[in-house]
Short mmCIF file of C-alpha atoms and ligand atoms in Angstrom, two decimals:
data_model
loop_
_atom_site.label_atom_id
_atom_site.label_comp_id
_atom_site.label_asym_id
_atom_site.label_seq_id
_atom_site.Cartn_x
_atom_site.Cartn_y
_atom_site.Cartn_z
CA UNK I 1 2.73 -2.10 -22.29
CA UNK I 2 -0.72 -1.20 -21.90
CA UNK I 3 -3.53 0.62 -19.83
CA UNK I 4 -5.79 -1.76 -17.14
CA UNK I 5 -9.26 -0.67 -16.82
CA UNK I 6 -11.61 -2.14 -14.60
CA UNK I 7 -15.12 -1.36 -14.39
CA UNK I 8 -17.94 -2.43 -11.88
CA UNK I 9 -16.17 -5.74 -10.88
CA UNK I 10 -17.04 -7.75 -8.51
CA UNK I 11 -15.93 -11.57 -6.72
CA UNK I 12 -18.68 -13.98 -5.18
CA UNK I 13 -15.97 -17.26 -4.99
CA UNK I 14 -20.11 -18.87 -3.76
CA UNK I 15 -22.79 -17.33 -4.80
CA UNK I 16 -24.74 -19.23 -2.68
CA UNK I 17 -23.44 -17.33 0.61
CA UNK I 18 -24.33 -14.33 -1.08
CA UNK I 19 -21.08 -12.90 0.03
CA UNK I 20 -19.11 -10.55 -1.91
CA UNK I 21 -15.63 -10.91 -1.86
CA UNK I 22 -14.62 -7.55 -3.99
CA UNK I 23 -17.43 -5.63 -5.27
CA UNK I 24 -17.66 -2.10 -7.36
CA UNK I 25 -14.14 -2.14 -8.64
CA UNK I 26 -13.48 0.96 -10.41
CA UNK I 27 -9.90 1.34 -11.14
CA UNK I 28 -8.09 3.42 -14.74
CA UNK I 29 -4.56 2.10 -14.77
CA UNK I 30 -2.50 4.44 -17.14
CA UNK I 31 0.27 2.37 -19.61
CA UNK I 32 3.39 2.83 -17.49
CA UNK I 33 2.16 3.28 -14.06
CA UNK I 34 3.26 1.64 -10.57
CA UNK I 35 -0.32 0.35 -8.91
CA UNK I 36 -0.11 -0.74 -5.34
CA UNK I 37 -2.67 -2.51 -4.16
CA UNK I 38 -2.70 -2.85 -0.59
CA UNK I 39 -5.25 -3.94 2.52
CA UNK I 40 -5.16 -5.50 5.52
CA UNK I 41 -4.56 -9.46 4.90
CA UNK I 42 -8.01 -11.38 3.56
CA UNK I 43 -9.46 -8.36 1.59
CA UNK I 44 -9.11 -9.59 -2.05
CA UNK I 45 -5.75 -8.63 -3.35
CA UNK I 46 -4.62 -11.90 -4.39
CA UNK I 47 -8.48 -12.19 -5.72
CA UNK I 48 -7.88 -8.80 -7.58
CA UNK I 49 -4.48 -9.63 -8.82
CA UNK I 50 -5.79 -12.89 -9.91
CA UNK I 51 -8.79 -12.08 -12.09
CA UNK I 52 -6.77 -9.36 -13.93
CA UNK I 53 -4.36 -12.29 -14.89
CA UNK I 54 -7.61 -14.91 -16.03
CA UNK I 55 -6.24 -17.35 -13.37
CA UNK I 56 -9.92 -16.78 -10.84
CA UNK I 57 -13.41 -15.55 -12.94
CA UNK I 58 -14.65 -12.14 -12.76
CA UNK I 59 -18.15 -12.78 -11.46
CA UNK I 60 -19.82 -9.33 -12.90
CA UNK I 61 -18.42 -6.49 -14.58
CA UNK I 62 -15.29 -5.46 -16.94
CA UNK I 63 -11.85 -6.13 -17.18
CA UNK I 64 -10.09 -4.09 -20.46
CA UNK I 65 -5.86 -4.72 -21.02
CA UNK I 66 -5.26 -2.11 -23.62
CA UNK I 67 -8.52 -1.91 -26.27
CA UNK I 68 -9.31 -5.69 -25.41
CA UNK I 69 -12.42 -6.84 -23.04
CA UNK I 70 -10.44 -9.83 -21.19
CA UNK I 71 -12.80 -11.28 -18.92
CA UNK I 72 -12.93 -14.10 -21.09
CA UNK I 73 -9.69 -14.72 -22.44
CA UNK I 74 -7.66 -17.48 -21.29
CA UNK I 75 -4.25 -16.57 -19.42
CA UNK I 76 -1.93 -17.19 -21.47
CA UNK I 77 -3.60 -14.89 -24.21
CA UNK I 78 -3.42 -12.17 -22.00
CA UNK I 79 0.39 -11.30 -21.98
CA UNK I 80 0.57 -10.37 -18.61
CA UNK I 81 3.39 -12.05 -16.60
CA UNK I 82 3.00 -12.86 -13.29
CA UNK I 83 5.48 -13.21 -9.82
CA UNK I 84 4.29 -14.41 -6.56
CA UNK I 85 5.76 -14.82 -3.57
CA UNK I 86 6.73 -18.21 -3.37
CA UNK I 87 9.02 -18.45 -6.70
CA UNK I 88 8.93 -21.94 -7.45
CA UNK I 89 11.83 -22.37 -9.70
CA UNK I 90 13.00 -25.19 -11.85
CA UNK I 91 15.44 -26.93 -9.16
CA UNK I 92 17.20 -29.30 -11.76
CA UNK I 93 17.78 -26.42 -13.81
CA UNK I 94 20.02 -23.75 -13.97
CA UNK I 95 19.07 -20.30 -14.34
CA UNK I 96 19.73 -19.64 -17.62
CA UNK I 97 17.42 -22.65 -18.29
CA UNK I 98 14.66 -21.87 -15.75
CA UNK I 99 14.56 -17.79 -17.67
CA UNK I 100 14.43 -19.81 -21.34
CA UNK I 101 12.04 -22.38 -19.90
CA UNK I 102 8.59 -20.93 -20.80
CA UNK I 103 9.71 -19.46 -23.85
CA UNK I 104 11.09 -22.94 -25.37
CA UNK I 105 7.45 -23.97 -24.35
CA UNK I 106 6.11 -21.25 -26.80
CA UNK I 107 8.52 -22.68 -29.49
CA UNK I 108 10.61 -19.21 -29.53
CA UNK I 109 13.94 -19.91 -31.47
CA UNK I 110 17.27 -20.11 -30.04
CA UNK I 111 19.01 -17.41 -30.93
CA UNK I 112 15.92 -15.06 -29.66
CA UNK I 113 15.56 -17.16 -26.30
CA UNK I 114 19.41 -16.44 -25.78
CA UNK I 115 18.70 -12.36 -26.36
CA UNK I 116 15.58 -11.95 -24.48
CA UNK I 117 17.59 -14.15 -21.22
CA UNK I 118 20.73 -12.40 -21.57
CA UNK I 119 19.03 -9.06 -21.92
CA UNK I 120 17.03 -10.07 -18.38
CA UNK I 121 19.95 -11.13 -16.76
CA UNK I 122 21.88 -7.86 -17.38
CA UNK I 123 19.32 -5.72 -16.07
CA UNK I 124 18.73 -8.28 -12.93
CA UNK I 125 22.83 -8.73 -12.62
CA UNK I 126 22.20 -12.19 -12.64
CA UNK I 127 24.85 -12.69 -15.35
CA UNK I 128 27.70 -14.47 -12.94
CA UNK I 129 24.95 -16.49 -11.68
CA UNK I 130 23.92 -17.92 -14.99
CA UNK I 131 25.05 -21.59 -14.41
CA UNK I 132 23.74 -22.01 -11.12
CA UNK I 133 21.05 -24.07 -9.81
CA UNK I 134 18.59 -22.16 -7.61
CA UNK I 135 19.42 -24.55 -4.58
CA UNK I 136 23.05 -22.58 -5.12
CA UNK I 137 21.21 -19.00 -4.83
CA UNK I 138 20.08 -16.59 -1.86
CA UNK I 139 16.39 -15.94 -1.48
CA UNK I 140 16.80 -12.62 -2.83
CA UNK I 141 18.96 -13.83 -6.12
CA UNK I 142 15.90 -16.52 -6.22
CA UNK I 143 12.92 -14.18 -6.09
CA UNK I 144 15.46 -11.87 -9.06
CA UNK I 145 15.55 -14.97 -11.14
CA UNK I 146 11.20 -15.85 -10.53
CA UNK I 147 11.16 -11.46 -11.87
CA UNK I 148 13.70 -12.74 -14.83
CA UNK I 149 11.75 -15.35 -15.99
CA UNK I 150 8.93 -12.84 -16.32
CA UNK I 151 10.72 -10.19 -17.98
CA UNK I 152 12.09 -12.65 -20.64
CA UNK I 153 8.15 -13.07 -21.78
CA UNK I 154 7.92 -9.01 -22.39
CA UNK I 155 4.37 -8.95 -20.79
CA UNK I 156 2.08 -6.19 -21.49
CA UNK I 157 1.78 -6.22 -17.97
CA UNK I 158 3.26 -7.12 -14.78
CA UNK I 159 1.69 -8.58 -11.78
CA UNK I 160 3.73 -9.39 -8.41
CA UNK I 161 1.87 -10.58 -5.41
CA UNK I 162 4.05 -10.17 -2.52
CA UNK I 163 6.93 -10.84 -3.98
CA UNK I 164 8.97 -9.60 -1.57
CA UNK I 165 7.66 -11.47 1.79
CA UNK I 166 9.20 -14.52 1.85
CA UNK I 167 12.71 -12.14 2.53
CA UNK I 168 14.13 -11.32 5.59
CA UNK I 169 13.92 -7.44 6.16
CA UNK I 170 17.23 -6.17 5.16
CA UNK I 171 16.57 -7.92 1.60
CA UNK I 172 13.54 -6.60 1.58
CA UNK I 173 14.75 -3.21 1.68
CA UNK I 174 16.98 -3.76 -0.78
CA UNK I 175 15.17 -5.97 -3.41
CA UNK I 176 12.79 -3.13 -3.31
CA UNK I 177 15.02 -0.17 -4.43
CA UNK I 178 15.63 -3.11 -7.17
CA UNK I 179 11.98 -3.18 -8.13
CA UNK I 180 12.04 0.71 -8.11
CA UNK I 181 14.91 1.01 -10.34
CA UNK I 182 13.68 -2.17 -13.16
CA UNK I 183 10.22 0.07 -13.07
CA UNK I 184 12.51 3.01 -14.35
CA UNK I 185 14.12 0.95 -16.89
CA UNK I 186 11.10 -1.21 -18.27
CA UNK I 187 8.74 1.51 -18.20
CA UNK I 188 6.01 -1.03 -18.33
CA UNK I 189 2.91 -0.86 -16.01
CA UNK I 190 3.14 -3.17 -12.96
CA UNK I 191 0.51 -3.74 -10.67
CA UNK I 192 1.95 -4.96 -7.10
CA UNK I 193 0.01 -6.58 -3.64
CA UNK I 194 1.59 -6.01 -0.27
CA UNK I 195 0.09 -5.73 2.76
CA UNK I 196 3.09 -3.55 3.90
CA UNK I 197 2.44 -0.16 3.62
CA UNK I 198 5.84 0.92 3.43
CA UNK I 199 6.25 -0.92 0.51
CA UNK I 200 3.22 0.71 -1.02
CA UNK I 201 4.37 4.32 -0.09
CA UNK I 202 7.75 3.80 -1.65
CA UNK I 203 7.06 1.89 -4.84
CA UNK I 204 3.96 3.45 -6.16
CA UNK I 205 3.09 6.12 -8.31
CA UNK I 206 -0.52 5.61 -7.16
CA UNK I 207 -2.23 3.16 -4.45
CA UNK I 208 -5.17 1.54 -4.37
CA UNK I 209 -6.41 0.67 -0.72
CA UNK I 210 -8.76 -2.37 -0.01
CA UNK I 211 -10.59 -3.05 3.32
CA UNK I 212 -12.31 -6.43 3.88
CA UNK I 213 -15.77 -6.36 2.60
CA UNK I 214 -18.46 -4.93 5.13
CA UNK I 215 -21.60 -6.35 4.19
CA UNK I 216 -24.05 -4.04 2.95
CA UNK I 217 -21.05 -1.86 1.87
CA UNK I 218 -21.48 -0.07 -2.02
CA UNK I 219 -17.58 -0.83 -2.46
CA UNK I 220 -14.66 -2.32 -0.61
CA UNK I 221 -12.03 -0.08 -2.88
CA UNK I 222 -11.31 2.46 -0.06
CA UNK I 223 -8.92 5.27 -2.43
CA UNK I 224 -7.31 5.05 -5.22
CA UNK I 225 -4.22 7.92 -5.71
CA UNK I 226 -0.95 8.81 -5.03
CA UNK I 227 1.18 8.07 -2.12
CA UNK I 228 1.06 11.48 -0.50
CA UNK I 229 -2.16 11.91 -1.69
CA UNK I 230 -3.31 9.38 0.75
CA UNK I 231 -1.47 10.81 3.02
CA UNK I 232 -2.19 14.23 3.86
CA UNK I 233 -5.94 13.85 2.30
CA UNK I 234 -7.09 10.29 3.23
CA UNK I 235 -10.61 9.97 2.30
CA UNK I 236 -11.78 8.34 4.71
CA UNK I 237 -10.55 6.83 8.83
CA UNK I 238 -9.85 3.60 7.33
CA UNK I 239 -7.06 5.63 4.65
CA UNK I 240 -5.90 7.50 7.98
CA UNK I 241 -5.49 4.45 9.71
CA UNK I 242 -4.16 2.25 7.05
CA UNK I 243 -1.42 5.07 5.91
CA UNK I 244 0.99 5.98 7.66
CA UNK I 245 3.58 4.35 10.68
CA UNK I 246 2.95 4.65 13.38
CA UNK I 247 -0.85 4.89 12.91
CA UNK I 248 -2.41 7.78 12.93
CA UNK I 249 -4.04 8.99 16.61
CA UNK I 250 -7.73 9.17 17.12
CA UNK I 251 -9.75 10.83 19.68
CA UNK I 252 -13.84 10.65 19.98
CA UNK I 253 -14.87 14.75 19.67
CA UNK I 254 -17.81 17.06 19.69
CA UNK I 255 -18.24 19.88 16.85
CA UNK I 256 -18.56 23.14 19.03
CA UNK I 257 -17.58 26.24 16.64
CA UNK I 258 -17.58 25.89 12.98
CA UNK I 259 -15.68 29.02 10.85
CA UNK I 260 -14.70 28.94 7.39
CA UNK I 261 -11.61 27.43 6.91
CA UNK I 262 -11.18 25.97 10.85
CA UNK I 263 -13.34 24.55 13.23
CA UNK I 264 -13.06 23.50 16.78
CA UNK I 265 -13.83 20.32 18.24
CA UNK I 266 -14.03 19.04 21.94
CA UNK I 267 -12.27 15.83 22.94
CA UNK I 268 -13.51 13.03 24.97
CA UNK I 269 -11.07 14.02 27.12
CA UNK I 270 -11.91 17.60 27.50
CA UNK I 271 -9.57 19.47 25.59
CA UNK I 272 -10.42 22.27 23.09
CA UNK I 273 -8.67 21.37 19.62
CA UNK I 274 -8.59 23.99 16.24
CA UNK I 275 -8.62 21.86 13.29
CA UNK I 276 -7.53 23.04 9.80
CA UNK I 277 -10.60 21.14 8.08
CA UNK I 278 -14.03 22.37 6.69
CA UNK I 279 -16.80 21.32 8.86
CA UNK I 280 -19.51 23.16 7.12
CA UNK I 281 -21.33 20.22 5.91
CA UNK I 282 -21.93 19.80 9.17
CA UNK I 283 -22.79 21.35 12.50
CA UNK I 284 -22.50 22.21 15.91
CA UNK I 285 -23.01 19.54 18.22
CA UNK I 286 -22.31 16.60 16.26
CA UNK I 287 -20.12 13.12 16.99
CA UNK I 288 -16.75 13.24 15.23
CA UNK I 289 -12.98 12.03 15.62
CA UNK I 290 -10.28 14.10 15.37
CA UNK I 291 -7.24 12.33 13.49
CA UNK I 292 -3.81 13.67 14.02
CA UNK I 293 -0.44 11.50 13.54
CA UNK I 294 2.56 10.94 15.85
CA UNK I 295 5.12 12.68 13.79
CA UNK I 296 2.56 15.69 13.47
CA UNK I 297 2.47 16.05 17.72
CA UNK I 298 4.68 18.77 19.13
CA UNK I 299 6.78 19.55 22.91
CA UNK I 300 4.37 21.88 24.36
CA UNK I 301 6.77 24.81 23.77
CA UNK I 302 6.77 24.43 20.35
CA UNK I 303 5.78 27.39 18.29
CA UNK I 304 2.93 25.05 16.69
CA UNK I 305 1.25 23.91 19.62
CA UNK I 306 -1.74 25.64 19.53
CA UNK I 307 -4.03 23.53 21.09
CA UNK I 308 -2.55 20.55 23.61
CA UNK I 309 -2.87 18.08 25.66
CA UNK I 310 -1.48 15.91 28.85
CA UNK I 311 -1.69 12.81 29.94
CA UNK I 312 0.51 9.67 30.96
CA UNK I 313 3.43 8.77 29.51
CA UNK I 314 3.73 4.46 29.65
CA UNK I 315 5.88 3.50 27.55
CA UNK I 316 9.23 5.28 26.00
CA UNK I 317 11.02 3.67 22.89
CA UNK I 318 14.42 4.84 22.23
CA UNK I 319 15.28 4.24 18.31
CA UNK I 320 18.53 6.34 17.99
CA UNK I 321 17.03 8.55 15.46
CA UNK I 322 13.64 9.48 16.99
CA UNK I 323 11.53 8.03 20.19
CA UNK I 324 8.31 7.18 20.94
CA UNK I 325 6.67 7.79 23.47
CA UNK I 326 3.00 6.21 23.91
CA UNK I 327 1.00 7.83 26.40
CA UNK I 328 -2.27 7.57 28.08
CA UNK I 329 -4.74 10.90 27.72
CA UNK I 330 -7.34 10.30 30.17
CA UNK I 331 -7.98 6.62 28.36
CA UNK I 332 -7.29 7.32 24.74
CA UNK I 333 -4.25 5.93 23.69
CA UNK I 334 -1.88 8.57 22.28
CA UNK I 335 1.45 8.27 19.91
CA UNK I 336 3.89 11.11 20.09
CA UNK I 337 7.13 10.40 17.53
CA UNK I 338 9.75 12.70 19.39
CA UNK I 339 12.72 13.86 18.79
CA UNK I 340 15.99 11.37 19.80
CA UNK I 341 16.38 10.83 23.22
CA UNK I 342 13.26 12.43 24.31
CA UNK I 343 13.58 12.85 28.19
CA UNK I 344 10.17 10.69 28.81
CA UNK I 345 9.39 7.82 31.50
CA UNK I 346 6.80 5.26 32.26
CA UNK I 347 4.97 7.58 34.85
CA UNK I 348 5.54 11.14 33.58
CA UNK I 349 2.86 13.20 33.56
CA UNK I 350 3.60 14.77 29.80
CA UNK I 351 1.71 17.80 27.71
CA UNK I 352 1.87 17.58 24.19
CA UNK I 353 0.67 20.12 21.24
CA UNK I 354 -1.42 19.73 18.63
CA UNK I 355 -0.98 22.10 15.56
CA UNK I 356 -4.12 23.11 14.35
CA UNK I 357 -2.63 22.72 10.57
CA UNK I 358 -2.23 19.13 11.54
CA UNK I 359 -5.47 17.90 12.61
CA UNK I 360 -7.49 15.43 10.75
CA UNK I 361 -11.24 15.07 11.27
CA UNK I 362 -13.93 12.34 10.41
CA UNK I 363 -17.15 12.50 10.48
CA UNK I 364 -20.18 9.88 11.85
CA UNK I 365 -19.91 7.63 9.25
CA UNK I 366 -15.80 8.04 9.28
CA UNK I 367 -15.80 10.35 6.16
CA UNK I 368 -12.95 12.60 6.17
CA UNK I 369 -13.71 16.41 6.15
CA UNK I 370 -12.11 18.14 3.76
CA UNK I 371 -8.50 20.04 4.95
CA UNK I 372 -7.64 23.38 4.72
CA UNK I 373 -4.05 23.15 5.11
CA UNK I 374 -1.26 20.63 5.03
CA UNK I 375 1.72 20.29 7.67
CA UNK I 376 5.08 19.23 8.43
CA UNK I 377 7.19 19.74 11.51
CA UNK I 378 10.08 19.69 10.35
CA UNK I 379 13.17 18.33 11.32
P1 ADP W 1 -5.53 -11.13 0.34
O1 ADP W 1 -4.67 -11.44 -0.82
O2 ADP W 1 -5.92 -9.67 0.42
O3 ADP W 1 -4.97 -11.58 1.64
P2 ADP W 1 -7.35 -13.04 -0.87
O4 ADP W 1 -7.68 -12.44 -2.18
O5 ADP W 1 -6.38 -14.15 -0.85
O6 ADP W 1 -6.93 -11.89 0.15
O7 ADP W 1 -8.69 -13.57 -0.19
C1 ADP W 1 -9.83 -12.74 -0.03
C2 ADP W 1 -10.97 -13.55 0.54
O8 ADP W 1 -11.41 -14.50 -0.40
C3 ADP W 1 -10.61 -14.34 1.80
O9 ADP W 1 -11.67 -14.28 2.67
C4 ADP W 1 -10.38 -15.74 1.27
O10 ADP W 1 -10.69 -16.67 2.27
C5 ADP W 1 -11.35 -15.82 0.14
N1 ADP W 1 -10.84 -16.73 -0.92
C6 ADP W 1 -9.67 -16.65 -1.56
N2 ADP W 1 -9.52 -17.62 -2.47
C7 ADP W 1 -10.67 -18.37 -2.39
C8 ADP W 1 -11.15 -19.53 -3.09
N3 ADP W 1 -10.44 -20.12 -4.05
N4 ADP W 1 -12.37 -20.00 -2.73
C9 ADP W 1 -13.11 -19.40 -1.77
N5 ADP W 1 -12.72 -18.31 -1.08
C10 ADP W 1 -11.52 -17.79 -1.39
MG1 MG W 2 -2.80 -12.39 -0.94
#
């Protein structure tokens, strides 16, 4: 096990083009942790991933596993073990021979092979399966086998990148409560990609969001903390809008009263919102957005609506557990996550509330202002 440190680093796959893939890369790992990295597809996981296991070049700055600077060391010095998403196995072999595979390859003795692959296979439940080819297995017992052949190498650290996507969603589901619980056991540090954000909410102890690089921009490394964290104080729109299902609402507003801990903003639509956020850094007058997420939106009678708005319901989804109901205020597009069978139809004219402990707001450059308060409905 060990801590990941990365400092300053930066991808230019052509330095000719002069454009950045991943640059200003500033990340502390702590020995033990679960790292998500996650971003929209094309912003530089795989590149990320990649680098930290020495299979892509690190074009400037530092890459530390444990005490070591690694930018230099070959792969297979690194002891980090590695799972992607397509698991090629061995298809001739079976899986006790496609776990012992790679350690035969580093001349490992018999009797420790047999430990390290029966210790694997216990804690994967692959142990009925041991004779079987892979062309014999289902694409979840696959992809456990492709996480058992890394375990078997006792990495330092361990890298998946997407491991999961390949699976139909019910395995999903499940393969990642697996994940979860082998974190638990191993204790080691594992840094994971997915672009789903689900995934990165329920596996990680801390997230790092990526956005694809805008020229010009000091950093694509959007936030880096814990799953709530992001949550309820995103630093940014692009954390609002990234975290979070369904995503988050936004409205275009005007600053018009600024107190201590609340302010009130002006929609583009014409209502009069309180938000729960500092706005001192700025003032009256200015261009914001006011953030606020469907399962934060009220019914109108609700105790919490103190500011609200209406507009036109177009579109009702009936889950069993919840609805949604997407609605049109005056041409901003609005998600309300209601309760089950909401009474709601294409056509409605609906009001909704906004709880002033629930608002979000960004500024110009889609900075988020600080909040003074954090909010659930609850059930
Ligand atoms: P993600 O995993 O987030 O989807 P990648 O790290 O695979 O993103 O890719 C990030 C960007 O780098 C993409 O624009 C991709 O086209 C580019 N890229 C990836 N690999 C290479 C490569 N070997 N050579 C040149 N460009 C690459
Ligand atoms: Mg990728």
């Amino acid at each position: 096990m060990a801590n990941v440190s990365l400092n300053a680093v930066r991808k230019n796959y052509d330095e000719t083009l002069h454009k950045d893939t991943l640059r200003n890369i500033n990340l502390d790992i702590k020995e033990g942790e679960f790292i998500v990295f996650v971003g929209p597809s094309g912003c530089g996981k795989s590149t990320l991933l990649r680098m930290i296991a020495g299979l892509e070049d690190i074009t400037s700055g530092e890459l530390k596993i444990g005490d070591s600077y690694m930018n230099d060391v070959p792969p297979v010095e690194r002891n980090v073990g590695m799972v992607f998403q397509s698991y090629a196995l061995y298809p001739h072999m079976d899986l006790r021979e496609n776990m012992s595979f790679g350690l035969k390859l580093k001349k490992m003795d018999a009797a420790t092979i047999k430990k390290r692959v029966d210790n694997a296979s216990d804690i994967l439940g692959l142990d009925p399966l041991l004779e079987r080819k892979p062309k014999e297995l289902s694409g979840g017992q696959r992809q456990r086998v492709a996480i058992g052949r890394c375990i078997v190498q006792q990495p330092n650290v361990f890298l998946f990148d997407e491991p999961l996507s390949n699976l139909d969603a019910a395995l999903r589901v499940k393969m990642r409560i697996e994940i979860a619980k082998l974190h638990k056991e191993l204790q080691s540090t594992i840094i994971y990609v997915t672009h789903d954000q689900v995934e990165a909410m329920t596996l990680a102890d801390k997230i790092v969001v990526l956005s694809p690089l805008d020229e010009g921009a000091d950093s694509n490394l959007e936030q880096f903390g814990s799953p709530l964290d992001l949550y309820h104080n995103p630093d940014n729109k692009f954390v609002a809008g990234f975290i979070g299902s369904p995503k988050m609402n936004f409205v275009d507003a005007t600053l018009v009263e600024i107190n201590a801990k609340d302010c009130v903003v002006e929609l583009i639509t014409g209502e009069r919102v309180t938000a729960a956020v500092d706005a001192n850094r700025a003032k009256v007058g200015d261009a914001v957005q006011l953030g606020i997420r469907p399962e934060h939106l009220v019914e109108s009678e609700h105790e919490h609506a103190q500011s609200k708005v209406t507009g036109i319901v177009q579109v009702t989804e009936h889950l069993g557990s919840e609805s949604f109901v997407y609605m049109d205020v005056k041409g901003c597009d609005f998600t309300f996550k209601a309760r089950p069978e909401f009474p709601a139809e294409a056509g409605d004219q609906l009001t909704v509330g906004i709880p002033t402990n629930a608002c979000y707001l960004f500024d110009e450059n889609e900075l988020a202002f600080q909040r003074t308060a954090k909010y659930n409905r609850g059930a």
